[in-house]
Amino acid sequence: MNLNSQTFNSTRKPKNFNNPERFIEGWYWVIPSINLLVGEVKSITILGRELVIYRGKDKRVVIFDAYCPHMGAHLAEGKVEGNALRCFFHHWKFDAEGMCVDIPCLETPLSLKLQSWPTAEKYGMIWVWTGEIPQQPLPFVPELEQKECDVSIHSHFLMNCHPNVVMINAIDAQHLNTVHRLPVEVVFERHQLNENAMIFTNIAPLKENSFVIKLIRLFYKNTITYSICYWYGSIGIVTFGPDFFHVHMMFAVRLNEGGKAEGQILLMVKKRKGIFGWLSNRVVLWLTKIAGKYFLMGDIKVVQTIRFDLKTPIRADYSIMQFINHVEKQQARFWGTWEQTRSRDDESKAKRERWRDSMSND
């Protein structure tokens, strides 16, 4: 297999992957739900864009661009009235859709609308879609898509590298054996979930030379599941465990200034009925948290100092190169402005049109 010709052109610099000026359009975490009370308004900056967030009387979360269209006062200085937000400066009032519904010195308010952004709440977090209309549902664990789950917010972290680089750790077969010394020969099989999501599943059996594995084999003969579901190149959901009991860790990461990464780790397990089911899930989430800390400690040493540049890809990097190509194919936006970048087809079309224009002027 010729890796360079079939999966990845190492001589061409990726436009989206590991680019500090771009991110993939999608759902991104904002703040934990418990950090925004009914009637509370806050200032937030997500992916370089200044926003205002509030929770109305109906408990719905609303996100607007931060500044009032009148004179540019910051709307986070205002107050929530019912399900609307009133600017502190001149008391202009905007409903939950962003429409101006009241200007005290005018009988009829002006016909204007704030830029609003789609929001949702799940897994104990508030999420924002970085485009006009959501093209996908909120990120989900494929096997829990139609099921309820118990969730624990594990931790918040900052890394000195791009979110895309943080994501590839989970499918870096070499690093799983060197840094974490997993007793597994990692070989991934990939399939596409949708336009924005893809799944890598390990298809290799556990190595039998580990004492722990030998002990497990006395009671359990099947393979252990290890799979990763990626959304937008910046959310990775790791699923691990025997067939009868899976645990899930979601790494939700967003791009910060300077190409750095800020993330939240969420632990999830299928909800079980009754008090004993609730207690057992608490124990499982606690044990998963300990395991998560172990993996993080090993990775932090690398991702805090790495300057990622895949100059010499080898066969073991095959899954990483598939991930890079996946990110390259998605719709990107510019950090800070959230404006769409042009696709390669658009860029080629623009070049052709410029060529035609130059020919017609001859």
GROMACS .gro file of C-alpha atoms in nm:
model
  362
    1MET     CA    1   0.000   0.000   0.000
    2ASN     CA    2   0.134   0.340  -0.098
    3LEU     CA    3   0.022   0.555   0.196
    4ASN     CA    4   0.112   0.887   0.037
    5SER     CA    5  -0.076   0.829  -0.287
    6GLN     CA    6  -0.383   0.652  -0.148
    7THR     CA    7  -0.456   0.823   0.184
    8PHE     CA    8  -0.249   1.132   0.247
    9ASN     CA    9  -0.029   1.368   0.051
   10SER     CA   10   0.243   1.456   0.303
   11THR     CA   11   0.382   1.727   0.074
   12ARG     CA   12   0.059   1.929   0.077
   13LYS     CA   13  -0.014   2.127   0.392
   14PRO     CA   14  -0.369   2.059   0.525
   15LYS     CA   15  -0.603   2.359   0.513
   16ASN     CA   16  -0.826   2.265   0.807
   17PHE     CA   17  -0.635   2.015   1.018
   18ASN     CA   18  -0.415   2.177   1.285
   19ASN     CA   19  -0.486   2.522   1.142
   20PRO     CA   20  -0.505   2.786   1.422
   21GLU     CA   21  -0.724   3.008   1.204
   22ARG     CA   22  -0.995   2.751   1.119
   23PHE     CA   23  -1.240   2.518   1.288
   24ILE     CA   24  -1.506   2.280   1.156
   25GLU     CA   25  -1.866   2.402   1.163
   26GLY     CA   26  -2.050   2.204   1.430
   27TRP     CA   27  -2.168   2.182   1.791
   28TYR     CA   28  -1.924   2.311   2.055
   29TRP     CA   29  -1.949   2.312   2.434
   30VAL     CA   30  -2.001   2.650   2.601
   31ILE     CA   31  -2.032   2.613   2.981
   32PRO     CA   32  -2.180   2.355   3.222
   33SER     CA   33  -2.557   2.394   3.252
   34ILE     CA   34  -2.538   2.445   3.629
   35ASN     CA   35  -2.329   2.760   3.571
   36LEU     CA   36  -2.623   2.949   3.419
   37LEU     CA   37  -2.926   3.007   3.641
   38VAL     CA   38  -3.272   3.123   3.533
   39GLY     CA   39  -3.260   3.501   3.483
   40GLU     CA   40  -2.880   3.507   3.465
   41VAL     CA   41  -2.682   3.667   3.180
   42LYS     CA   42  -2.310   3.623   3.111
   43SER     CA   43  -2.036   3.726   2.871
   44ILE     CA   44  -1.857   3.441   2.692
   45THR     CA   45  -1.600   3.410   2.415
   46ILE     CA   46  -1.619   3.095   2.203
   47LEU     CA   47  -1.381   3.020   1.916
   48GLY     CA   48  -1.269   3.382   1.915
   49ARG     CA   49  -1.620   3.530   1.892
   50GLU     CA   50  -1.763   3.747   2.172
   51LEU     CA   51  -2.111   3.635   2.273
   52VAL     CA   52  -2.372   3.689   2.540
   53ILE     CA   53  -2.563   3.400   2.697
   54TYR     CA   54  -2.870   3.403   2.921
   55ARG     CA   55  -3.142   3.172   3.054
   56GLY     CA   56  -3.498   3.301   3.031
   57LYS     CA   57  -3.793   3.237   3.259
   58ASP     CA   58  -3.886   2.936   3.046
   59LYS     CA   59  -3.538   2.792   3.127
   60ARG     CA   60  -3.436   2.809   2.762
   61VAL     CA   61  -3.076   2.915   2.691
   62VAL     CA   62  -3.022   3.194   2.437
   63ILE     CA   63  -2.695   3.304   2.274
   64PHE     CA   64  -2.649   3.632   2.080
   65ASP     CA   65  -2.356   3.827   1.947
   66ALA     CA   66  -2.230   4.035   2.239
   67TYR     CA   67  -2.290   4.397   2.136
   68CYS     CA   68  -2.607   4.601   2.104
   69PRO     CA   69  -2.671   4.718   1.742
   70HIS     CA   70  -2.753   5.070   1.865
   71MET     CA   71  -2.422   5.200   2.008
   72GLY     CA   72  -2.231   4.883   2.081
   73ALA     CA   73  -2.293   4.841   2.453
   74HIS     CA   74  -2.212   4.493   2.580
   75LEU     CA   75  -2.540   4.308   2.634
   76ALA     CA   76  -2.402   4.111   2.929
   77GLU     CA   77  -2.437   4.436   3.128
   78GLY     CA   78  -2.812   4.417   3.073
   79LYS     CA   79  -3.079   4.213   3.247
   80VAL     CA   80  -3.317   3.930   3.166
   81GLU     CA   81  -3.687   4.020   3.157
   82GLY     CA   82  -3.903   3.711   3.121
   83ASN     CA   83  -3.758   3.539   2.816
   84ALA     CA   84  -3.608   3.857   2.670
   85LEU     CA   85  -3.290   4.058   2.727
   86ARG     CA   86  -3.281   4.434   2.786
   87CYS     CA   87  -2.966   4.636   2.714
   88PHE     CA   88  -2.834   4.833   3.013
   89PHE     CA   89  -2.736   5.144   2.814
   90HIS     CA   90  -3.057   5.265   2.644
   91HIS     CA   91  -3.290   4.985   2.754
   92TRP     CA   92  -3.351   4.841   2.407
   93LYS     CA   93  -3.516   4.502   2.451
   94PHE     CA   94  -3.464   4.188   2.241
   95ASP     CA   95  -3.673   3.871   2.250
   96ALA     CA   96  -3.535   3.516   2.250
   97GLU     CA   97  -3.516   3.518   1.869
   98GLY     CA   98  -3.311   3.838   1.870
   99MET     CA   99  -3.588   4.069   1.745
  100CYS     CA  100  -3.600   4.420   1.890
  101VAL     CA  101  -3.937   4.442   2.068
  102ASP     CA  102  -3.905   4.761   2.270
  103ILE     CA  103  -3.724   5.098   2.250
  104PRO     CA  104  -3.842   5.321   2.538
  105CYS     CA  105  -3.824   5.648   2.344
  106LEU     CA  106  -4.011   5.512   2.040
  107GLU     CA  107  -4.373   5.403   2.008
  108THR     CA  108  -4.275   5.136   1.757
  109PRO     CA  109  -3.936   4.962   1.784
  110LEU     CA  110  -3.704   4.950   1.485
  111SER     CA  111  -3.715   4.644   1.263
  112LEU     CA  112  -3.382   4.490   1.350
  113LYS     CA  113  -3.254   4.157   1.476
  114LEU     CA  114  -2.952   4.043   1.675
  115GLN     CA  115  -2.737   3.762   1.538
  116SER     CA  116  -2.851   3.458   1.736
  117TRP     CA  117  -2.693   3.110   1.742
  118PRO     CA  118  -2.864   2.770   1.782
  119THR     CA  119  -2.823   2.626   2.132
  120ALA     CA  120  -2.894   2.295   2.304
  121GLU     CA  121  -2.837   2.126   2.640
  122LYS     CA  122  -2.721   1.769   2.693
  123TYR     CA  123  -2.473   1.578   2.909
  124GLY     CA  124  -2.489   1.858   3.166
  125MET     CA  125  -2.343   2.106   2.916
  126ILE     CA  126  -2.470   2.396   2.704
  127TRP     CA  127  -2.378   2.367   2.335
  128VAL     CA  128  -2.378   2.615   2.047
  129TRP     CA  129  -2.393   2.544   1.673
  130THR     CA  130  -2.147   2.766   1.486
  131GLY     CA  131  -2.362   2.814   1.176
  132GLU     CA  132  -2.710   2.933   1.083
  133ILE     CA  133  -2.894   2.598   1.094
  134PRO     CA  134  -2.768   2.279   1.264
  135GLN     CA  135  -2.679   2.019   1.003
  136GLN     CA  136  -2.639   1.736   1.257
  137PRO     CA  137  -2.783   1.640   1.596
  138LEU     CA  138  -2.576   1.691   1.909
  139PRO     CA  139  -2.278   1.454   1.926
  140PHE     CA  140  -2.384   1.118   2.065
  141VAL     CA  141  -2.242   0.779   2.156
  142PRO     CA  142  -2.365   0.556   1.870
  143GLU     CA  143  -2.477   0.270   2.096
  144LEU     CA  144  -2.655   0.515   2.331
  145GLU     CA  145  -2.826   0.724   2.062
  146GLN     CA  146  -3.178   0.622   2.169
  147LYS     CA  147  -3.098   0.547   2.535
  148GLU     CA  148  -3.072   0.750   2.854
  149CYS     CA  149  -2.734   0.774   3.021
  150ASP     CA  150  -2.580   0.887   3.348
  151VAL     CA  151  -2.316   1.157   3.301
  152SER     CA  152  -2.037   1.295   3.515
  153ILE     CA  153  -1.832   1.601   3.420
  154HIS     CA  154  -1.478   1.477   3.475
  155SER     CA  155  -1.254   1.780   3.432
  156HIS     CA  156  -1.162   2.091   3.239
  157PHE     CA  157  -0.824   2.123   3.067
  158LEU     CA  158  -0.602   2.350   2.856
  159MET     CA  159  -0.344   2.217   2.610
  160ASN     CA  160  -0.066   2.393   2.416
  161CYS     CA  161  -0.166   2.232   2.088
  162HIS     CA  162  -0.454   2.233   1.841
  163PRO     CA  163  -0.774   2.033   1.924
  164ASN     CA  164  -0.713   1.814   1.617
  165VAL     CA  165  -0.379   1.705   1.763
  166VAL     CA  166  -0.541   1.627   2.098
  167MET     CA  167  -0.794   1.409   1.915
  168ILE     CA  168  -0.549   1.184   1.730
  169ASN     CA  169  -0.402   1.046   2.055
  170ALA     CA  170  -0.691   0.800   2.081
  171ILE     CA  171  -0.613   0.643   1.742
  172ASP     CA  172  -0.234   0.667   1.756
  173ALA     CA  173  -0.161   0.294   1.769
  174GLN     CA  174   0.208   0.343   1.847
  175HIS     CA  175   0.148   0.575   2.142
  176LEU     CA  176  -0.110   0.342   2.298
  177ASN     CA  177   0.159   0.076   2.326
  178THR     CA  178   0.455   0.301   2.413
  179VAL     CA  179   0.313   0.567   2.648
  180HIS     CA  180   0.024   0.366   2.796
  181ARG     CA  181   0.160   0.013   2.748
  182LEU     CA  182  -0.178  -0.130   2.662
  183PRO     CA  183  -0.174  -0.511   2.627
  184VAL     CA  184  -0.342  -0.474   2.288
  185GLU     CA  185  -0.220  -0.496   1.930
  186VAL     CA  186  -0.416  -0.195   1.803
  187VAL     CA  187  -0.549  -0.221   1.447
  188PHE     CA  188  -0.833   0.013   1.355
  189GLU     CA  189  -1.120  -0.032   1.113
  190ARG     CA  190  -1.297   0.289   1.008
  191HIS     CA  191  -1.649   0.364   0.891
  192GLN     CA  192  -1.842   0.686   0.834
  193LEU     CA  193  -2.136   0.764   1.065
  194ASN     CA  194  -2.241   1.080   0.881
  195GLU     CA  195  -2.083   1.378   0.706
  196ASN     CA  196  -1.935   1.510   1.031
  197ALA     CA  197  -1.872   1.189   1.225
  198MET     CA  198  -1.661   0.878   1.180
  199ILE     CA  199  -1.587   0.574   1.396
  200PHE     CA  200  -1.260   0.386   1.448
  201THR     CA  201  -1.292   0.039   1.602
  202ASN     CA  202  -1.004  -0.180   1.715
  203ILE     CA  203  -1.033  -0.523   1.551
  204ALA     CA  204  -0.723  -0.687   1.702
  205PRO     CA  205  -0.750  -0.926   2.000
  206LEU     CA  206  -0.592  -0.863   2.339
  207LYS     CA  207  -0.241  -0.990   2.393
  208GLU     CA  208  -0.235  -1.296   2.618
  209ASN     CA  209   0.101  -1.237   2.788
  210SER     CA  210  -0.038  -0.999   3.053
  211PHE     CA  211  -0.124  -1.139   3.397
  212VAL     CA  212  -0.439  -0.922   3.408
  213ILE     CA  213  -0.553  -1.050   3.069
  214LYS     CA  214  -0.486  -1.410   3.169
  215LEU     CA  215  -0.700  -1.354   3.478
  216ILE     CA  216  -0.980  -1.196   3.274
  217ARG     CA  217  -0.967  -1.487   3.030
  218LEU     CA  218  -1.072  -1.724   3.309
  219PHE     CA  219  -1.412  -1.555   3.310
  220TYR     CA  220  -1.444  -1.376   2.975
  221LYS     CA  221  -1.337  -1.518   2.638
  222ASN     CA  222  -1.460  -1.251   2.395
  223THR     CA  223  -1.272  -0.943   2.277
  224ILE     CA  224  -1.268  -0.614   2.465
  225THR     CA  225  -1.428  -0.323   2.276
  226TYR     CA  226  -1.215  -0.017   2.209
  227SER     CA  227  -1.365   0.234   1.965
  228ILE     CA  228  -1.359   0.609   1.905
  229CYS     CA  229  -1.636   0.817   1.750
  230TYR     CA  230  -1.517   1.155   1.618
  231TRP     CA  231  -1.736   1.458   1.556
  232TYR     CA  232  -1.604   1.768   1.369
  233GLY     CA  233  -1.244   1.673   1.439
  234SER     CA  234  -1.269   1.822   1.789
  235ILE     CA  235  -1.495   1.583   1.983
  236GLY     CA  236  -1.385   1.226   2.048
  237ILE     CA  237  -1.595   0.966   2.230
  238VAL     CA  238  -1.399   0.664   2.353
  239THR     CA  239  -1.597   0.346   2.422
  240PHE     CA  240  -1.424   0.073   2.621
  241GLY     CA  241  -1.516  -0.250   2.795
  242PRO     CA  242  -1.647  -0.606   2.759
  243ASP     CA  243  -1.963  -0.673   2.560
  244PHE     CA  244  -2.187  -0.668   2.867
  245PHE     CA  245  -2.064  -0.338   3.014
  246HIS     CA  246  -1.932  -0.039   2.817
  247VAL     CA  247  -1.813   0.293   2.955
  248HIS     CA  248  -1.772   0.608   2.746
  249MET     CA  249  -1.546   0.912   2.774
  250MET     CA  250  -1.624   1.221   2.568
  251PHE     CA  251  -1.337   1.461   2.501
  252ALA     CA  252  -1.507   1.784   2.387
  253VAL     CA  253  -1.239   2.030   2.276
  254ARG     CA  254  -1.255   2.374   2.114
  255LEU     CA  255  -0.993   2.599   1.958
  256ASN     CA  256  -0.847   2.885   2.162
  257GLU     CA  257  -0.629   3.178   2.061
  258GLY     CA  258  -0.287   3.081   1.934
  259GLY     CA  259  -0.396   2.738   1.816
  260LYS     CA  260  -0.436   2.602   2.169
  261ALA     CA  261  -0.707   2.368   2.294
  262GLU     CA  262  -0.960   2.402   2.576
  263GLY     CA  263  -1.167   2.101   2.665
  264GLN     CA  264  -1.410   1.922   2.891
  265ILE     CA  265  -1.405   1.550   2.967
  266LEU     CA  266  -1.747   1.390   3.020
  267LEU     CA  267  -1.796   1.036   3.148
  268MET     CA  268  -2.105   0.844   3.040
  269VAL     CA  269  -2.263   0.508   3.109
  270LYS     CA  270  -2.601   0.359   3.018
  271LYS     CA  271  -2.864   0.449   3.279
  272ARG     CA  272  -2.975   0.157   3.494
  273LYS     CA  273  -3.300   0.129   3.688
  274GLY     CA  274  -3.344   0.142   4.063
  275ILE     CA  275  -3.123   0.250   4.348
  276PHE     CA  276  -2.875  -0.034   4.292
  277GLY     CA  277  -2.845   0.059   3.925
  278TRP     CA  278  -2.783   0.421   4.023
  279LEU     CA  279  -2.521   0.321   4.283
  280SER     CA  280  -2.341   0.083   4.046
  281ASN     CA  281  -2.322   0.357   3.782
  282ARG     CA  282  -2.173   0.596   4.036
  283VAL     CA  283  -1.900   0.339   4.111
  284VAL     CA  284  -1.837   0.278   3.741
  285LEU     CA  285  -1.812   0.652   3.668
  286TRP     CA  286  -1.571   0.692   3.960
  287LEU     CA  287  -1.349   0.409   3.832
  288THR     CA  288  -1.365   0.554   3.479
  289LYS     CA  289  -1.253   0.888   3.619
  290ILE     CA  290  -0.946   0.725   3.774
  291ALA     CA  291  -0.865   0.553   3.443
  292GLY     CA  292  -0.915   0.881   3.258
  293LYS     CA  293  -0.666   1.056   3.487
  294TYR     CA  294  -0.412   0.784   3.419
  295PHE     CA  295  -0.435   0.829   3.043
  296LEU     CA  296  -0.432   1.209   3.068
  297MET     CA  297  -0.116   1.217   3.278
  298GLY     CA  298   0.072   1.025   3.011
  299ASP     CA  299  -0.057   1.237   2.723
  300ILE     CA  300  -0.006   1.577   2.891
  301LYS     CA  301   0.371   1.531   2.875
  302VAL     CA  302   0.345   1.513   2.497
  303VAL     CA  303   0.065   1.751   2.398
  304GLN     CA  304   0.193   2.039   2.610
  305THR     CA  305   0.518   2.054   2.412
  306ILE     CA  306   0.446   1.894   2.072
  307ARG     CA  307   0.484   2.082   1.743
  308PHE     CA  308   0.285   1.846   1.526
  309ASP     CA  309   0.421   1.789   1.176
  310LEU     CA  310   0.364   1.450   1.014
  311LYS     CA  311   0.659   1.454   0.774
  312THR     CA  312   0.730   1.081   0.765
  313PRO     CA  313   0.404   0.881   0.779
  314ILE     CA  314   0.436   0.504   0.817
  315ARG     CA  315   0.183   0.220   0.803
  316ALA     CA  316   0.108   0.253   1.176
  317ASP     CA  317  -0.010   0.611   1.109
  318TYR     CA  318  -0.279   0.499   0.866
  319SER     CA  319  -0.572   0.583   1.098
  320ILE     CA  320  -0.426   0.927   1.173
  321MET     CA  321  -0.403   1.005   0.804
  322GLN     CA  322  -0.764   0.893   0.756
  323PHE     CA  323  -0.863   1.132   1.034
  324ILE     CA  324  -0.676   1.420   0.871
  325ASN     CA  325  -0.850   1.355   0.540
  326HIS     CA  326  -1.186   1.343   0.721
  327VAL     CA  327  -1.125   1.688   0.873
  328GLU     CA  328  -1.013   1.828   0.537
  329LYS     CA  329  -1.344   1.730   0.373
  330GLN     CA  330  -1.567   1.917   0.621
  331GLN     CA  331  -1.700   2.272   0.606
  332ALA     CA  332  -1.464   2.503   0.795
  333ARG     CA  333  -1.510   2.849   0.943
  334PHE     CA  334  -1.259   3.115   1.036
  335TRP     CA  335  -1.166   3.154   1.402
  336GLY     CA  336  -1.304   3.480   1.541
  337THR     CA  337  -1.537   3.578   1.256
  338TRP     CA  338  -1.711   3.240   1.211
  339GLU     CA  339  -1.731   3.315   0.840
  340GLN     CA  340  -1.731   3.014   0.609
  341THR     CA  341  -1.412   2.924   0.429
  342ARG     CA  342  -1.430   2.832   0.065
  343SER     CA  343  -1.423   2.469  -0.036
  344ARG     CA  344  -1.168   2.351  -0.290
  345ASP     CA  345  -1.448   2.338  -0.551
  346ASP     CA  346  -1.538   2.700  -0.478
  347GLU     CA  347  -1.173   2.804  -0.498
  348SER     CA  348  -1.127   2.624  -0.830
  349LYS     CA  349  -1.447   2.783  -0.965
  350ALA     CA  350  -1.329   3.129  -0.858
  351LYS     CA  351  -0.996   3.074  -1.032
  352ARG     CA  352  -1.173   2.963  -1.351
  353GLU     CA  353  -1.400   3.268  -1.342
  354ARG     CA  354  -1.102   3.502  -1.295
  355TRP     CA  355  -0.931   3.331  -1.589
  356ARG     CA  356  -1.240   3.378  -1.808
  357ASP     CA  357  -1.265   3.745  -1.704
  358SER     CA  358  -0.902   3.806  -1.797
  359MET     CA  359  -0.955   3.638  -2.133
  360SER     CA  360  -1.265   3.847  -2.210
  361ASN     CA  361  -1.073   4.169  -2.143
  362ASP     CA  362  -0.803   4.088  -2.398
   0.00000   0.00000   0.00000
